[in-house]
mmCIF file of C-alpha atoms in Angstrom:
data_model
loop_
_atom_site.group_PDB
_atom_site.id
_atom_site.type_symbol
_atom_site.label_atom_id
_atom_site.label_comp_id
_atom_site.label_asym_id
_atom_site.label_seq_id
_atom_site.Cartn_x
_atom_site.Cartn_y
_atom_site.Cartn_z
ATOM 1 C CA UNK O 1 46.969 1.754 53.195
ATOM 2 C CA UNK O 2 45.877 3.897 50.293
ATOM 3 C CA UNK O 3 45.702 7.420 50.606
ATOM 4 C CA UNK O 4 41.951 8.551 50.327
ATOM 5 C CA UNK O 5 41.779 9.650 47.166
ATOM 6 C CA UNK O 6 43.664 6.790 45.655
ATOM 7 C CA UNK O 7 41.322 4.557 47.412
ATOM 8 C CA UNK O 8 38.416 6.789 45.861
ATOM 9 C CA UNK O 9 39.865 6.522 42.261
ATOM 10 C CA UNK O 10 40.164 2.798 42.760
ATOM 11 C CA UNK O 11 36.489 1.621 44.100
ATOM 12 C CA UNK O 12 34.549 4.478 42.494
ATOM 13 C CA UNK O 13 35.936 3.188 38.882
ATOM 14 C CA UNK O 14 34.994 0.054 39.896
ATOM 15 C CA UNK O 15 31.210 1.175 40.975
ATOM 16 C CA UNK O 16 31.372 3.057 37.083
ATOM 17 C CA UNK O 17 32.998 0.070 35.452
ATOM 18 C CA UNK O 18 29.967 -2.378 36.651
ATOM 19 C CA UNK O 19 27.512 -0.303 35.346
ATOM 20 C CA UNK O 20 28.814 -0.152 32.046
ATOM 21 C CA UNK O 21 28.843 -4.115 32.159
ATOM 22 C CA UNK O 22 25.327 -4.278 33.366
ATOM 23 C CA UNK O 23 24.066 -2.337 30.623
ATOM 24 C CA UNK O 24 26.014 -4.234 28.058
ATOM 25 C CA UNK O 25 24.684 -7.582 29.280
ATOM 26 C CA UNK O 26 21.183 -6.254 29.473
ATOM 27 C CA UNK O 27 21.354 -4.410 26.606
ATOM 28 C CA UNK O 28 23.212 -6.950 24.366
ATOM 29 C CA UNK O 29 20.675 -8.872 22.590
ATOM 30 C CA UNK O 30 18.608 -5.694 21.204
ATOM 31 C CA UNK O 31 19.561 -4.225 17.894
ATOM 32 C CA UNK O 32 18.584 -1.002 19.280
ATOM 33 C CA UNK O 33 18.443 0.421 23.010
ATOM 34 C CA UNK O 34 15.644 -1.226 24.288
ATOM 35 C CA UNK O 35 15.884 0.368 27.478
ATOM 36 C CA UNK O 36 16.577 4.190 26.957
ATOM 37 C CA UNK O 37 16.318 5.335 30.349
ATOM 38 C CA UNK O 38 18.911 2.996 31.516
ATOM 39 C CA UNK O 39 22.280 5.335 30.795
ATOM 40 C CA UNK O 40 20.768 7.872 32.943
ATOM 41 C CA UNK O 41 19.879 6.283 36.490
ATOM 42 C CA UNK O 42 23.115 4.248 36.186
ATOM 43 C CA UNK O 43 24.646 8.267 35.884
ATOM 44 C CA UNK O 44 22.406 8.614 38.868
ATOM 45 C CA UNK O 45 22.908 6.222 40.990
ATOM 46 C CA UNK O 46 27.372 6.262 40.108
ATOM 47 C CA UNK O 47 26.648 10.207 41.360
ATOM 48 C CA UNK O 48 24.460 9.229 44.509
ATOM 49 C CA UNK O 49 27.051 6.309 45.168
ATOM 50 C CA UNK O 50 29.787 8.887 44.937
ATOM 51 C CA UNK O 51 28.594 11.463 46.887
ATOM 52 C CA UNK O 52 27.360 9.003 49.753
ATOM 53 C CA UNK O 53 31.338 7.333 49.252
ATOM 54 C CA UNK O 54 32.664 10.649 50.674
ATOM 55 C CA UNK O 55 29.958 12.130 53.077
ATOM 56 C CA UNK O 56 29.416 8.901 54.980
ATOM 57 C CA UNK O 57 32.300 7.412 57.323
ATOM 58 C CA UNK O 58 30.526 4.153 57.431
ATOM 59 C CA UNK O 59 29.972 3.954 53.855
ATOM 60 C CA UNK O 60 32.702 0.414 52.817
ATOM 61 C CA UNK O 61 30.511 -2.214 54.168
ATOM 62 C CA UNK O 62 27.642 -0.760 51.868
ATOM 63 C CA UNK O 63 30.379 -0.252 49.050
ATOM 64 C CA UNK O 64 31.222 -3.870 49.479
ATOM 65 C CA UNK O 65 27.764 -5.024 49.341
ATOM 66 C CA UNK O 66 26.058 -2.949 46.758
ATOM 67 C CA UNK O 67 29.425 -3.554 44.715
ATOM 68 C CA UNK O 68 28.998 -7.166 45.589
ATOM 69 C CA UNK O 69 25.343 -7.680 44.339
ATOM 70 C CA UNK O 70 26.224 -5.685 40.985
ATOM 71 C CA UNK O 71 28.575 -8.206 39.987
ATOM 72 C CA UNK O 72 26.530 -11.255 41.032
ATOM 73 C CA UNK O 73 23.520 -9.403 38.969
ATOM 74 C CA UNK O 74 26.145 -9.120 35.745
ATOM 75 C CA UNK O 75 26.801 -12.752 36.135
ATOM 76 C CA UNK O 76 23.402 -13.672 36.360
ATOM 77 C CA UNK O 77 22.598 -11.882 33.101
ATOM 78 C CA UNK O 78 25.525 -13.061 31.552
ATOM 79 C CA UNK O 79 24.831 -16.752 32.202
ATOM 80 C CA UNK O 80 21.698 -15.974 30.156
ATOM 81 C CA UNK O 81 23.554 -15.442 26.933
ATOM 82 C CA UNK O 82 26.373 -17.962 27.885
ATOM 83 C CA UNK O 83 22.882 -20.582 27.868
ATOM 84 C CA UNK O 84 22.769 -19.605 24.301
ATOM 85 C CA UNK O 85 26.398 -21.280 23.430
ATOM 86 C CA UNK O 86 25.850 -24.100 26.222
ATOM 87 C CA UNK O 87 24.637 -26.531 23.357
ATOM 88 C CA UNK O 88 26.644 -25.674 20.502
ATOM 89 C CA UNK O 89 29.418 -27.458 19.395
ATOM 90 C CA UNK O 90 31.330 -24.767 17.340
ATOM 91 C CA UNK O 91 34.804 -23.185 17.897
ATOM 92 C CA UNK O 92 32.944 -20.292 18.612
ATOM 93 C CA UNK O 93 30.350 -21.923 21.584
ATOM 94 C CA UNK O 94 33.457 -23.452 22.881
ATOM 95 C CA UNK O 95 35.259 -19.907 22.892
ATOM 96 C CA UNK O 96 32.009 -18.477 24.330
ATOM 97 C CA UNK O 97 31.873 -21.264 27.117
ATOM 98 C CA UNK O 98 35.788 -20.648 28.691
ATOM 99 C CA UNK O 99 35.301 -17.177 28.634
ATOM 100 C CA UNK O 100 31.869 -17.116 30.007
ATOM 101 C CA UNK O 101 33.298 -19.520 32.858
ATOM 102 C CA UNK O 102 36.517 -17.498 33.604
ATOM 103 C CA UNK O 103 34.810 -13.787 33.679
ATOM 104 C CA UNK O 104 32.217 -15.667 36.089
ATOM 105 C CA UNK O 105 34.449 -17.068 38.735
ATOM 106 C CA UNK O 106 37.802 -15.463 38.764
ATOM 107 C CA UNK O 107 35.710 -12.148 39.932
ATOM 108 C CA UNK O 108 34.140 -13.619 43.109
ATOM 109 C CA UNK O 109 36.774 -16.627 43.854
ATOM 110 C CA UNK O 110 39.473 -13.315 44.255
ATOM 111 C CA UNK O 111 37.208 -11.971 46.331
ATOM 112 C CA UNK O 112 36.298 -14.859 48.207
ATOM 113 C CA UNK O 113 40.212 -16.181 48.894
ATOM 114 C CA UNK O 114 42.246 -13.452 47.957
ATOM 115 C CA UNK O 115 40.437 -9.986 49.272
ATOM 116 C CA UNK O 116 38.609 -11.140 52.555
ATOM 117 C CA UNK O 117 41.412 -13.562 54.347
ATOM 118 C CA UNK O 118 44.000 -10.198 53.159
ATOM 119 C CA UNK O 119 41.254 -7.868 54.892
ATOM 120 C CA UNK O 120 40.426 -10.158 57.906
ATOM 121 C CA UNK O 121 44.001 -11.207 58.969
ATOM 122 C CA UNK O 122 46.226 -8.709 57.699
ATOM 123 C CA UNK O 123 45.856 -6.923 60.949
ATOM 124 C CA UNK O 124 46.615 -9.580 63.026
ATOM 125 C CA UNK O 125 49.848 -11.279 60.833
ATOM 126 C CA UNK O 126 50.908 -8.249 58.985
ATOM 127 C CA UNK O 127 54.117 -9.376 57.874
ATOM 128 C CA UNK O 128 52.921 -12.544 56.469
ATOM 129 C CA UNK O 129 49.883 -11.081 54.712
ATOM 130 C CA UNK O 130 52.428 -8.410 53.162
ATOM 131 C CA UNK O 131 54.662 -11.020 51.665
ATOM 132 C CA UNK O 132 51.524 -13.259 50.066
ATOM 133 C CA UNK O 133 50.739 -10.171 48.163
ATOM 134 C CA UNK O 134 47.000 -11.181 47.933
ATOM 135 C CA UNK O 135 46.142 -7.604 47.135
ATOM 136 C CA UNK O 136 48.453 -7.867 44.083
ATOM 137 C CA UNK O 137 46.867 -11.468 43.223
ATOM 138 C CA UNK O 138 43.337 -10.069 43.581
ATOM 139 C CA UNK O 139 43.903 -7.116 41.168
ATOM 140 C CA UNK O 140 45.164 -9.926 38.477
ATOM 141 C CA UNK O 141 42.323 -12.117 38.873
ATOM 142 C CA UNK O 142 40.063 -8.879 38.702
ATOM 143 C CA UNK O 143 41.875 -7.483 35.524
ATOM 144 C CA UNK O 144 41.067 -10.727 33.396
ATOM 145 C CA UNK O 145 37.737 -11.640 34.675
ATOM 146 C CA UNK O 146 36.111 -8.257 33.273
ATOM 147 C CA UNK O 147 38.840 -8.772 30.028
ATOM 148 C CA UNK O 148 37.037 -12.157 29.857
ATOM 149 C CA UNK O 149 33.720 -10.816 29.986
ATOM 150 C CA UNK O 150 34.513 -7.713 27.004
ATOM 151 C CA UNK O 151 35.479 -10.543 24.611
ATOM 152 C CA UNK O 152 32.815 -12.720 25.698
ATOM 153 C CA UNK O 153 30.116 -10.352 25.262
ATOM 154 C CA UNK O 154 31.940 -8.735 22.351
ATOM 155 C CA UNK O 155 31.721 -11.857 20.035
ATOM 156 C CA UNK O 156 28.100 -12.131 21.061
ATOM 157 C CA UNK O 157 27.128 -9.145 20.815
ATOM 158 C CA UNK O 158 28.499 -9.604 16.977
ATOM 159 C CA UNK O 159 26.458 -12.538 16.417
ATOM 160 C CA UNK O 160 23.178 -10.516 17.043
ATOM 161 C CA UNK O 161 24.121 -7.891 14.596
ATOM 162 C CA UNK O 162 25.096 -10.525 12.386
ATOM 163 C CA UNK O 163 28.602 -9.174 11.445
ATOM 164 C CA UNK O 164 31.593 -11.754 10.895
ATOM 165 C CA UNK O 165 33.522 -12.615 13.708
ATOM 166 C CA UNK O 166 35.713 -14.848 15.373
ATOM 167 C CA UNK O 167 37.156 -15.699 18.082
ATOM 168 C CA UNK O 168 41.772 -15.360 17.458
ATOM 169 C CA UNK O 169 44.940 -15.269 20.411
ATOM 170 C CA UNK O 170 47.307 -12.551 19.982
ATOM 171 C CA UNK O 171 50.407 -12.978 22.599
ATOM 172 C CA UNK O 172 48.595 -14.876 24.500
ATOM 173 C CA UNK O 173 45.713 -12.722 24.757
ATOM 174 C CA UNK O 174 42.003 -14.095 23.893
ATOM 175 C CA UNK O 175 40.215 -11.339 21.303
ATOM 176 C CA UNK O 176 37.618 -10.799 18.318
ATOM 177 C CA UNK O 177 37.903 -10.659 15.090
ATOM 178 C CA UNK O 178 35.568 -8.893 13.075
ATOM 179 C CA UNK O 179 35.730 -8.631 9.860
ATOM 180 C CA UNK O 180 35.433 -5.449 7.553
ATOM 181 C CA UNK O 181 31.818 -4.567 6.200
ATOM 182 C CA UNK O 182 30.963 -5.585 2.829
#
């Protein structure tokens, strides 16, 4: 078990980190902020989330959810512009397509068969659970679903301001190109 505070640093990064995808993906397709007001309730609501995360002692299960329908609302979004690269048959719309698919289903299939059967039965077989190390599994397939989804949107955000890019693998690792300004 994580000591408090590490636990804190963990999920309130995580409540931070999803608002800064959500306003990418809504944001994304506008050559300037179409949405100005946006920055500041996400600040608000991250502040309200964090000082609810340490006053309340039943706060997880509403951690869980709200954290929960955040991502499902970034995916949502995000299949909007992956429909724009569903057609194409370019490098680049293939690219777009794995990533899109990877960021979209690693997330909530490490939550789904990783996080909940380590929460639900690590109690009751604790040595077993401990020697799976789902936890350890789940942060993996949690680190390169959002590293999926910053090249994804990355490349498309690109496209809209019409700058040169493309899509390269540097050991191992999926990233974009862009090239220098004229």
């Amino acid at each position: 078990m994580l000591h408090p505070v590490g636990q804190a640093t963990d999920e309130l990064a995580m409540i931070c980190a999803s608002m800064v995808f959500l306003y990418v993906v809504l944001e994304a397709d506008y050559l300037e902020a179409h949405r100005p007001w946006l920055p500041a309730m996400q600040m608000a609501y991250a502040f309200g989330f964090a000082v609810a995360y340490f006053t309340s002692p039943f706060f997880f299960p509403f951690f869980v959810a709200a954290y929960g329908c955040t991502v499902l609302l970034i995916i949502f979004q995000a299949y909007r512009v992956y429909k724009l690269y569903a057609s194409e048959d370019t490098e680049a719309a293939k690219w777009q397509r794995l990533l899109f698919w990877i960021a979209a289903t690693f997330y909530p299939a490490a939550f789904l068969f990783l996080w909940v059967p380590e929460n639900a039965l690590c109690p009751i077989y604790p040595e077993l659970f401990q020697a799976l190390h789902l936890h350890a599994m789940f942060h993996i397939a949690t680190t390169i679903s959002p590293y999926c989804y910053v090249v994804f949107m990355t490349y498309h955000r690109c496209t809209v301001l019409k700058r040169d890019a493309e899509h390269r693998r540097g050991i191992g690792l999926a990233y974009v190109h862009v090239a220098a300004a004229a």
